[in-house]
Amino acid sequence: MLKNKKTNEGLDDRKKKVLQAIVEEYINTAEPVSSNSLTSNEELKYSSATIRNEMANLEKSGYLEKTHTSSGRIPSEKGYRYYVDELLKDDNISLEEIKYISDKLETKVNEIEDLTKIATTTISEITHYTTLAIGPSTQSLLIEEIKFVLLGPRMLMAIILTNTGMVKETIIKFDEDITEKQTETINYMFNQKLKGQPLEIIDVPLEEYLIKEMKYSVKVIKPIIEQIKKVITEDRKLYLEGTNKAFDLPEFNSLAVAKNFVNIIDEKDLMTDILNSGFAKDINVYIGDENEKEELKDFSIITFKHKVGGKDMGTIGIIGPKRMDYSKVISVMKYINKKLKDKGI
Amino acid sequence: MLKNKKTNEGLDDRKKKVLQAIVEEYINTAEPVSSNSLTSNEELKYSSATIRNEMANLEKSGYLEKTHTSSGRIPSEKGYRYYVDELLKDDNISLEEIKYISDKLETKVNEIEDLTKIATTTISEITHYTTLAIGPSTQSLLIEEIKFVLLGPRMLMAIILTNTGMVKETIIKFDEDITEKQTETINYMFNQKLKGQPLEIIDVPLEEYLIKEMKYSVKVIKPIIEQIKKVITEDRKLYLEGTNKAFDLPEFNSLAVAKNFVNIIDEKDLMTDILNSGFAKDINVYIGDENEKEELKDFSIITFKHKVGGKDMGTIGIIGPKRMDYSKVISVMKYINKKLKDKGI
DNA sequence: GATTAGCAATCATATATGAAGAGTGCTAAA
DNA sequence: TTTAGCACTCTTCATATATGATTGCTAATC
């Protein structure tokens, strides 16, 4: 009989079915799953005693846990991980949802960044989880052109056009007057030097070069370099949608959990770190302790980098309980990823 | 004896002292205040029985409440209101706090809006309440100059300089190519028509005028007007600081309160409304039911419009429990208001 | 050998009970 | 007018008890 053949993962078919049923049931109900409740599952036509034996085995192997001696089982982190890697369906998305997402992403936008915002909101609406996003790192983008516009006697605007179509602008203030002629020179010089270069080249060495070699006034160059550098390093927009949605989840009936969550959400640096961490795959799933940060060990996080027309547009992530609807979230992310990739602007 | 003379507010001196003591004690401890605990107050050298009688009177007049028959008293909304209007000290700010605020506000900024952000963070840090802010309404600002810069064949940037020194810029995309010459014409035309006018003039009638009277292509004018209009009406930045601070307050040990609060904070339109509502005074205090919105009836909100160098810079507000440290918050707001007013840029 | 029925054991949850303590309201005395 | 004193009310905490869900294990059955 093939029925109970051990697979190379070490779990036979029936164990897989039991694990999958428990994970999905627990995701739905947030209640420990009993052996008896599983007997109504179409795939598991056994008595509760048999299922109890399988559950005991799965617990011994570390895929399940009990909350107390006489409770039903809940998935362990290892259980969730196995489910995500081996058992999960990633096309768990309805026609209505597909239509809703498509409509949202059709919205005409003037700046590509707005798409990130729309995608973030849409994901939060469909999955009912708190969603966050960060704009792309501009560091490595290439400068296509840089324009300086004189806005006042001591005020200049720098507008940087990059190869991805993203536009960054910033205002620079001076302690002395700048003329229209000076602006033209600055314009020429910067473009001469910077066209085709990555944004990160705008830094101290460039400042020194321009001052020494080009004999340009430090009072003019320094504020320009400093301000542009500030904008390209610091100014990554952070989006946040649906903080309140977390509060509808049963695990948030503990004040400690709720407080911990709000602390995380409030910590902008932490959120930025989360969205910037390792990207081995298209979609990255961090379950509980798999998160590097101590504060996140009770949560799961799913992130993906999204591109528009082949160009990196930043990272979108979801944060929720370990009992997360991985299937739904991953399906939605895959679909949005695909939709955005195809989209021109 | 003058001691117990009734004032025109209908409360004699001793009642005022009792009310003040109860409000302040309750703000400090979040526990109903007993007659006995007040006997240790320097200002109230009476037995607990006497104070009990005064408390019973104040309750009859609606300034105090009980949480149950044998509990101490807590202030009613009327009690808080009386305290804010008649009893509160608005110089409740330490030298350390003054120094801290001054240092923060000294920070050099390139754009005035950054000051709003700094002020918001500082207020939240000092008061330990959740603080929100919205940038100024640009509607009524006067256009000093408007510059159009061609960024690409079908992409224009409009930069609007206003009389307050605020700069607004936005990108406009077209379905057809725009030449450098056209840009110059647009520049000339818009400045001719708009210099000295309020921003809100940029709307449909202007669009129609330019198209009909000036015989300008609808394909060029329409996107420009639409996009600028969008930016000046919609694009008021919302700042939020210290959501998590609310969770340190004892009233947030109820999940219902916590959830309600996060819902409010998440509702950006509501927050904007709060900050935009009536401004009779320099600093506006809304206690519980005094708030127009139903969701806010368990909270108190304190807002003020801040100006920099005489120019309206938006509104900053605090949201917290009715048991708010009105004295501290109002003192800090007054000081920051004063500091900002003096500041040049 | 795999499956299942049956049952004792375990633990969470809900409810009831009672004691302790904090605080008030009222009355009568100072 | 103020205060001492005391009965009364209500919360809070600890303890006890009943109920029910679920498991693990054993022995019987397929």
Tab-separated table of C-alpha atoms in Angstrom, chain B:
chain	number	residue	atom	x	y	z
B	1	MET	CA	-15.739	86.144	57.113
B	2	LEU	CA	-14.685	86.102	53.489
B	3	LYS	CA	-13.555	82.518	53.702
B	4	ASN	CA	-16.622	80.885	52.272
B	5	LYS	CA	-18.012	83.756	50.227
B	6	LYS	CA	-19.777	82.461	47.155
B	7	THR	CA	-18.171	83.625	43.953
B	8	ASN	CA	-20.160	84.403	40.832
B	9	GLU	CA	-19.441	80.888	39.593
B	10	GLY	CA	-21.471	79.567	42.470
B	11	LEU	CA	-18.590	77.772	44.194
B	12	ASP	CA	-17.126	79.062	47.434
B	13	ASP	CA	-13.392	78.985	48.046
B	14	ARG	CA	-13.373	75.747	49.944
B	15	LYS	CA	-15.403	73.956	47.303
B	16	LYS	CA	-12.966	75.216	44.689
B	17	LYS	CA	-10.068	73.863	46.690
B	18	VAL	CA	-11.749	70.501	47.137
B	19	LEU	CA	-12.597	70.294	43.448
B	20	GLN	CA	-9.085	71.288	42.413
B	21	ALA	CA	-7.536	68.782	44.793
B	22	ILE	CA	-9.748	65.978	43.511
B	23	VAL	CA	-9.100	66.776	39.857
B	24	GLU	CA	-5.357	66.930	40.366
B	25	GLU	CA	-5.215	63.855	42.545
B	26	TYR	CA	-7.280	61.893	40.073
B	27	ILE	CA	-5.109	63.065	37.169
B	28	ASN	CA	-2.094	61.799	39.079
B	29	THR	CA	-3.356	58.486	40.333
B	30	ALA	CA	-6.293	57.477	38.118
B	31	GLU	CA	-7.987	56.241	41.305
B	32	PRO	CA	-11.214	57.659	42.738
B	33	VAL	CA	-10.299	60.159	45.450
B	34	SER	CA	-11.512	59.556	48.996
B	35	SER	CA	-12.417	62.172	51.555
B	36	ASN	CA	-9.755	60.777	53.853
B	37	SER	CA	-6.916	61.138	51.351
B	38	LEU	CA	-7.730	64.819	50.962
B	39	THR	CA	-7.165	65.522	54.649
B	40	SER	CA	-3.419	65.360	54.034
B	41	ASN	CA	-3.730	68.251	51.602
B	42	GLU	CA	-2.153	71.417	53.069
B	43	GLU	CA	-4.988	73.571	51.795
B	44	LEU	CA	-7.683	71.472	53.377
B	45	LYS	CA	-7.228	71.303	57.130
B	46	TYR	CA	-10.573	69.726	57.888
B	47	SER	CA	-11.756	66.341	58.976
B	48	SER	CA	-12.767	63.779	56.418
B	49	ALA	CA	-16.398	64.243	57.448
B	50	THR	CA	-16.362	67.905	56.496
B	51	ILE	CA	-14.730	67.148	53.188
B	52	ARG	CA	-17.266	64.409	52.668
B	53	ASN	CA	-20.012	66.980	53.007
B	54	GLU	CA	-18.365	69.258	50.473
B	55	MET	CA	-17.914	66.344	48.128
B	56	ALA	CA	-21.580	65.444	48.450
B	57	ASN	CA	-22.444	69.044	47.603
B	58	LEU	CA	-20.112	69.138	44.603
B	59	GLU	CA	-21.650	65.918	43.403
B	60	LYS	CA	-25.152	67.373	43.771
B	61	SER	CA	-24.055	70.354	41.644
B	62	GLY	CA	-22.653	68.002	39.021
B	63	TYR	CA	-18.907	68.585	39.395
B	64	LEU	CA	-18.112	65.149	40.781
B	65	GLU	CA	-19.196	61.576	40.217
B	66	LYS	CA	-18.929	58.247	41.980
B	67	THR	CA	-18.039	55.004	40.263
B	68	HIS	CA	-20.174	53.073	42.754
B	69	THR	CA	-21.980	53.805	46.017
B	70	SER	CA	-19.017	53.452	48.307
B	71	SER	CA	-16.267	54.682	46.030
B	72	GLY	CA	-14.319	57.907	46.214
B	73	ARG	CA	-15.134	60.683	43.770
B	74	ILE	CA	-13.897	61.374	40.276
B	75	PRO	CA	-14.422	64.630	38.356
B	76	SER	CA	-17.374	64.813	35.982
B	77	GLU	CA	-16.925	66.512	32.619
B	78	LYS	CA	-18.418	69.613	34.178
B	79	GLY	CA	-15.791	69.297	36.887
B	80	TYR	CA	-12.935	69.088	34.388
B	81	ARG	CA	-14.384	72.020	32.479
B	82	TYR	CA	-14.560	74.148	35.608
B	83	TYR	CA	-11.018	73.138	36.462
B	84	VAL	CA	-9.726	74.075	33.010
B	85	ASP	CA	-11.587	77.382	32.925
B	86	GLU	CA	-11.103	78.578	36.484
B	87	LEU	CA	-8.557	76.627	38.462
B	88	LEU	CA	-5.769	75.526	36.174
B	89	LYS	CA	-2.230	76.910	36.170
B	90	ASP	CA	-0.788	77.324	32.701
B	91	ASP	CA	2.851	77.740	33.656
B	92	ASN	CA	3.323	74.161	34.734
B	93	ILE	CA	6.620	73.649	32.978
B	94	SER	CA	10.043	72.988	34.424
B	95	LEU	CA	13.365	74.540	33.523
B	96	GLU	CA	14.544	71.216	32.112
B	97	GLU	CA	11.505	71.053	29.902
B	98	ILE	CA	12.016	74.615	28.727
B	99	LYS	CA	15.598	73.814	27.860
B	100	TYR	CA	14.621	70.595	26.096
B	101	ILE	CA	11.980	72.325	24.000
B	102	SER	CA	14.257	75.218	23.125
B	103	ASP	CA	17.013	72.877	21.974
B	104	LYS	CA	14.631	70.901	19.819
B	105	LEU	CA	13.177	73.984	18.160
B	106	GLU	CA	16.631	75.387	17.432
B	107	THR	CA	17.284	72.564	14.979
B	108	LYS	CA	18.093	73.994	11.591
B	109	VAL	CA	15.500	73.068	8.990
B	110	ASN	CA	15.371	73.633	5.275
B	111	GLU	CA	11.627	73.494	5.002
B	112	ILE	CA	9.307	75.141	7.464
B	113	GLU	CA	7.057	72.084	7.543
B	114	ASP	CA	9.835	70.205	9.293
B	115	LEU	CA	9.273	72.426	12.307
B	116	THR	CA	5.755	71.084	12.647
B	117	LYS	CA	7.133	67.584	12.792
B	118	ILE	CA	9.722	68.524	15.387
B	119	ALA	CA	7.149	70.339	17.515
B	120	THR	CA	4.820	67.337	17.308
B	121	THR	CA	7.500	64.903	18.432
B	122	THR	CA	8.624	67.206	21.218
B	123	ILE	CA	5.122	67.647	22.605
B	124	SER	CA	4.565	63.918	22.611
B	125	GLU	CA	7.871	63.324	24.357
B	126	ILE	CA	7.226	65.834	27.109
B	127	THR	CA	3.552	65.238	27.763
B	128	HIS	CA	3.559	61.476	27.108
B	129	TYR	CA	0.363	61.739	25.128
B	130	THR	CA	-0.374	60.802	21.541
B	131	THR	CA	0.170	63.870	19.418
B	132	LEU	CA	-1.030	64.654	15.933
B	133	ALA	CA	-0.529	67.525	13.553
B	134	ILE	CA	-1.620	68.681	10.160
B	135	GLY	CA	0.125	71.057	7.825
B	136	PRO	CA	-1.438	74.414	7.041
B	137	SER	CA	-4.303	74.736	4.640
B	138	THR	CA	-2.730	76.108	1.515
B	139	GLN	CA	-6.059	77.170	-0.011
B	140	SER	CA	-5.842	80.791	1.022
B	141	LEU	CA	-2.092	81.283	0.634
B	142	LEU	CA	-1.088	83.781	-2.022
B	143	ILE	CA	0.906	82.729	-5.032
B	144	GLU	CA	4.159	84.612	-5.199
B	145	GLU	CA	5.450	82.842	-8.231
B	146	ILE	CA	4.824	79.670	-10.136
B	147	LYS	CA	7.590	77.956	-12.077
B	148	PHE	CA	7.253	75.212	-14.642
B	149	VAL	CA	10.237	73.004	-15.355
B	150	LEU	CA	10.268	70.540	-18.221
B	151	LEU	CA	11.505	67.233	-16.869
B	152	GLY	CA	10.866	65.106	-19.929
B	153	PRO	CA	8.992	65.275	-23.226
B	154	ARG	CA	5.703	64.573	-21.449
B	155	MET	CA	6.506	65.518	-17.919
B	156	LEU	CA	6.408	68.904	-16.292
B	157	MET	CA	7.071	69.985	-12.755
B	158	ALA	CA	5.111	72.889	-11.317
B	159	ILE	CA	6.733	74.686	-8.390
B	160	ILE	CA	4.588	77.148	-6.505
B	161	LEU	CA	6.127	79.682	-4.156
B	162	THR	CA	3.697	81.200	-1.674
B	163	ASN	CA	3.752	84.327	0.438
B	164	THR	CA	4.470	82.301	3.586
B	165	GLY	CA	7.648	80.869	2.139
B	166	MET	CA	6.076	77.481	1.679
B	167	VAL	CA	6.962	75.724	-1.550
B	168	LYS	CA	4.644	73.210	-3.190
B	169	GLU	CA	5.721	71.173	-6.145
B	170	THR	CA	4.049	68.523	-8.224
B	171	ILE	CA	4.649	66.498	-11.327
B	172	ILE	CA	2.254	66.677	-14.266
B	173	LYS	CA	2.145	64.046	-16.992
B	174	PHE	CA	0.761	64.594	-20.470
B	175	ASP	CA	-0.520	62.408	-23.256
B	176	GLU	CA	1.359	64.439	-25.831
B	177	ASP	CA	4.775	66.038	-26.083
B	178	ILE	CA	5.439	69.448	-24.573
B	179	THR	CA	8.235	71.619	-25.908
B	180	GLU	CA	10.577	73.925	-24.059
B	181	LYS	CA	8.924	76.826	-25.845
B	182	GLN	CA	5.474	75.766	-24.724
B	183	THR	CA	6.781	75.529	-21.194
B	184	GLU	CA	7.946	79.117	-21.374
B	185	THR	CA	4.561	80.250	-22.630
B	186	ILE	CA	2.812	78.332	-19.865
B	187	ASN	CA	5.170	79.856	-17.371
B	188	TYR	CA	4.483	83.368	-18.584
B	189	MET	CA	0.740	82.897	-18.830
B	190	PHE	CA	0.248	81.328	-15.423
B	191	ASN	CA	2.396	83.914	-13.677
B	192	GLN	CA	0.628	86.737	-15.475
B	193	LYS	CA	-2.704	85.427	-14.298
B	194	LEU	CA	-1.847	84.030	-10.874
B	195	LYS	CA	0.726	86.217	-9.143
B	196	GLY	CA	-0.718	87.577	-5.927
B	197	GLN	CA	-3.818	85.396	-6.185
B	198	PRO	CA	-4.804	82.814	-3.597
B	199	LEU	CA	-4.019	79.201	-4.416
B	200	GLU	CA	-7.676	78.237	-4.507
B	201	ILE	CA	-8.053	80.209	-7.743
B	202	ILE	CA	-6.497	77.225	-9.474
B	203	ASP	CA	-9.753	75.490	-10.334
B	204	VAL	CA	-12.193	74.757	-13.148
B	205	PRO	CA	-13.139	78.402	-14.004
B	206	LEU	CA	-9.473	79.227	-14.531
B	207	GLU	CA	-9.138	76.137	-16.674
B	208	GLU	CA	-12.080	77.229	-18.811
B	209	TYR	CA	-10.770	80.758	-19.094
B	210	LEU	CA	-7.344	79.645	-20.254
B	211	ILE	CA	-8.794	77.241	-22.774
B	212	LYS	CA	-11.439	79.576	-24.194
B	213	GLU	CA	-10.006	83.057	-23.881
B	214	MET	CA	-6.353	82.228	-24.289
B	215	LYS	CA	-7.104	79.542	-26.846
B	216	TYR	CA	-4.867	77.119	-25.123
B	217	SER	CA	-5.002	73.385	-25.767
B	218	VAL	CA	-7.242	71.547	-23.356
B	219	LYS	CA	-4.806	68.635	-23.455
B	220	VAL	CA	-2.161	70.824	-21.891
B	221	ILE	CA	-4.173	72.985	-19.506
B	222	LYS	CA	-6.498	70.372	-18.049
B	223	PRO	CA	-3.828	68.074	-16.586
B	224	ILE	CA	-1.990	71.054	-15.117
B	225	ILE	CA	-5.009	72.510	-13.364
B	226	GLU	CA	-6.250	69.133	-12.214
B	227	GLN	CA	-2.974	68.055	-10.728
B	228	ILE	CA	-2.235	71.336	-8.973
B	229	LYS	CA	-5.757	71.452	-7.599
B	230	LYS	CA	-5.342	67.936	-6.306
B	231	VAL	CA	-2.116	68.808	-4.546
B	232	ILE	CA	-3.373	71.953	-2.855
B	233	THR	CA	-6.637	70.429	-1.692
B	234	GLU	CA	-5.633	66.911	-0.753
B	235	ASP	CA	-2.054	67.019	0.126
B	236	ARG	CA	-2.049	68.126	3.737
B	237	LYS	CA	0.515	66.088	5.569
B	238	LEU	CA	-0.633	64.355	8.716
B	239	TYR	CA	1.854	63.674	11.489
B	240	LEU	CA	1.347	61.216	14.289
B	241	GLU	CA	3.579	60.585	17.254
B	242	GLY	CA	3.415	58.344	20.289
B	243	THR	CA	0.415	56.137	19.603
B	244	ASN	CA	1.954	53.625	21.957
B	245	LYS	CA	2.145	56.141	24.795
B	246	ALA	CA	-1.596	55.889	25.264
B	247	PHE	CA	-1.140	52.243	26.160
B	248	ASP	CA	0.819	53.124	29.259
B	249	LEU	CA	-2.220	54.842	30.763
B	250	PRO	CA	-4.338	52.885	33.245
B	251	GLU	CA	-7.559	53.610	31.344
B	252	PHE	CA	-6.140	51.539	28.518
B	253	ASN	CA	-6.286	48.333	30.506
B	254	SER	CA	-9.691	47.869	28.943
B	255	LEU	CA	-9.441	46.311	25.516
B	256	ALA	CA	-12.554	48.131	24.357
B	257	VAL	CA	-10.935	51.482	25.068
B	258	ALA	CA	-7.685	50.457	23.417
B	259	LYS	CA	-9.433	49.228	20.318
B	260	ASN	CA	-11.582	52.315	20.086
B	261	PHE	CA	-8.478	54.446	20.343
B	262	VAL	CA	-6.589	52.619	17.608
B	263	ASN	CA	-9.645	52.898	15.384
B	264	ILE	CA	-9.647	56.651	15.866
B	265	ILE	CA	-5.939	56.971	15.214
B	266	ASP	CA	-6.259	54.878	12.080
B	267	GLU	CA	-9.024	57.037	10.648
B	268	LYS	CA	-7.087	59.737	8.874
B	269	ASP	CA	-10.144	61.721	7.800
B	270	LEU	CA	-11.356	61.870	11.368
B	271	MET	CA	-7.985	63.093	12.569
B	272	THR	CA	-7.981	65.780	9.919
B	273	ASP	CA	-11.471	66.857	10.965
B	274	ILE	CA	-10.435	67.057	14.589
B	275	LEU	CA	-7.556	69.319	13.774
B	276	ASN	CA	-9.661	71.511	11.525
B	277	SER	CA	-12.570	72.136	13.853
B	278	GLY	CA	-13.461	75.491	15.420
B	279	PHE	CA	-10.805	77.798	16.729
B	280	ALA	CA	-12.318	80.274	19.113
B	281	LYS	CA	-9.231	80.566	21.276
B	282	ASP	CA	-5.478	80.174	21.043
B	283	ILE	CA	-5.695	76.774	22.652
B	284	ASN	CA	-8.865	74.743	22.373
B	285	VAL	CA	-9.877	72.116	24.877
B	286	TYR	CA	-12.580	69.577	24.129
B	287	ILE	CA	-13.549	67.386	27.052
B	288	GLY	CA	-15.413	64.133	26.408
B	289	ASP	CA	-18.898	64.897	25.148
B	290	GLU	CA	-17.779	68.342	24.066
B	291	ASN	CA	-16.245	66.600	21.076
B	292	GLU	CA	-18.582	66.602	18.119
B	293	LYS	CA	-17.667	63.107	17.008
B	294	GLU	CA	-19.313	60.239	18.812
B	295	GLU	CA	-16.134	58.141	18.800
B	296	LEU	CA	-14.308	60.772	20.830
B	297	LYS	CA	-16.725	61.124	23.721
B	298	ASP	CA	-14.434	59.214	26.081
B	299	PHE	CA	-11.392	61.288	25.197
B	300	SER	CA	-10.179	64.812	25.609
B	301	ILE	CA	-8.526	66.722	22.828
B	302	ILE	CA	-6.435	69.847	23.019
B	303	THR	CA	-5.426	71.668	19.859
B	304	PHE	CA	-3.661	74.844	18.861
B	305	LYS	CA	-2.786	76.576	15.638
B	306	HIS	CA	0.876	77.351	15.445
B	307	LYS	CA	2.490	80.114	13.506
B	308	VAL	CA	6.087	80.637	12.486
B	309	GLY	CA	7.095	84.222	12.062
B	310	GLY	CA	3.437	85.263	11.962
B	311	LYS	CA	2.502	82.760	9.308
B	312	ASP	CA	-0.053	80.030	9.816
B	313	MET	CA	1.718	76.681	9.890
B	314	GLY	CA	-1.055	74.251	10.713
B	315	THR	CA	-2.557	72.683	13.779
B	316	ILE	CA	-1.103	70.442	16.465
B	317	GLY	CA	-3.303	68.429	18.781
B	318	ILE	CA	-3.151	65.997	21.631
B	319	ILE	CA	-5.566	63.171	22.248
B	320	GLY	CA	-5.782	61.428	25.579
B	321	PRO	CA	-8.154	60.339	28.322
B	322	LYS	CA	-10.525	62.826	29.947
B	323	ARG	CA	-8.235	62.409	32.934
B	324	MET	CA	-5.644	64.386	31.041
B	325	ASP	CA	-2.952	66.529	32.585
B	326	TYR	CA	-4.553	69.688	31.231
B	327	SER	CA	-2.188	71.910	33.120
B	328	LYS	CA	0.954	70.313	31.733
B	329	VAL	CA	-0.340	70.040	28.179
B	330	ILE	CA	-1.606	73.611	28.011
B	331	SER	CA	1.592	74.952	29.558
B	332	VAL	CA	3.757	73.109	27.046
B	333	MET	CA	1.588	74.180	24.128
B	334	LYS	CA	1.700	77.816	25.224
B	335	TYR	CA	5.447	77.723	25.476
B	336	ILE	CA	5.948	76.067	22.107
B	337	ASN	CA	3.484	78.441	20.521
B	338	LYS	CA	5.446	81.382	21.858
B	339	LYS	CA	8.782	79.930	20.780
B	340	LEU	CA	7.599	79.221	17.253
B	341	LYS	CA	5.972	82.598	16.845
B	342	ASP	CA	9.288	84.318	17.511
B	343	LYS	CA	11.280	82.051	15.265
B	344	GLY	CA	12.417	83.303	11.886
B	345	ILE	CA	13.448	81.016	9.075
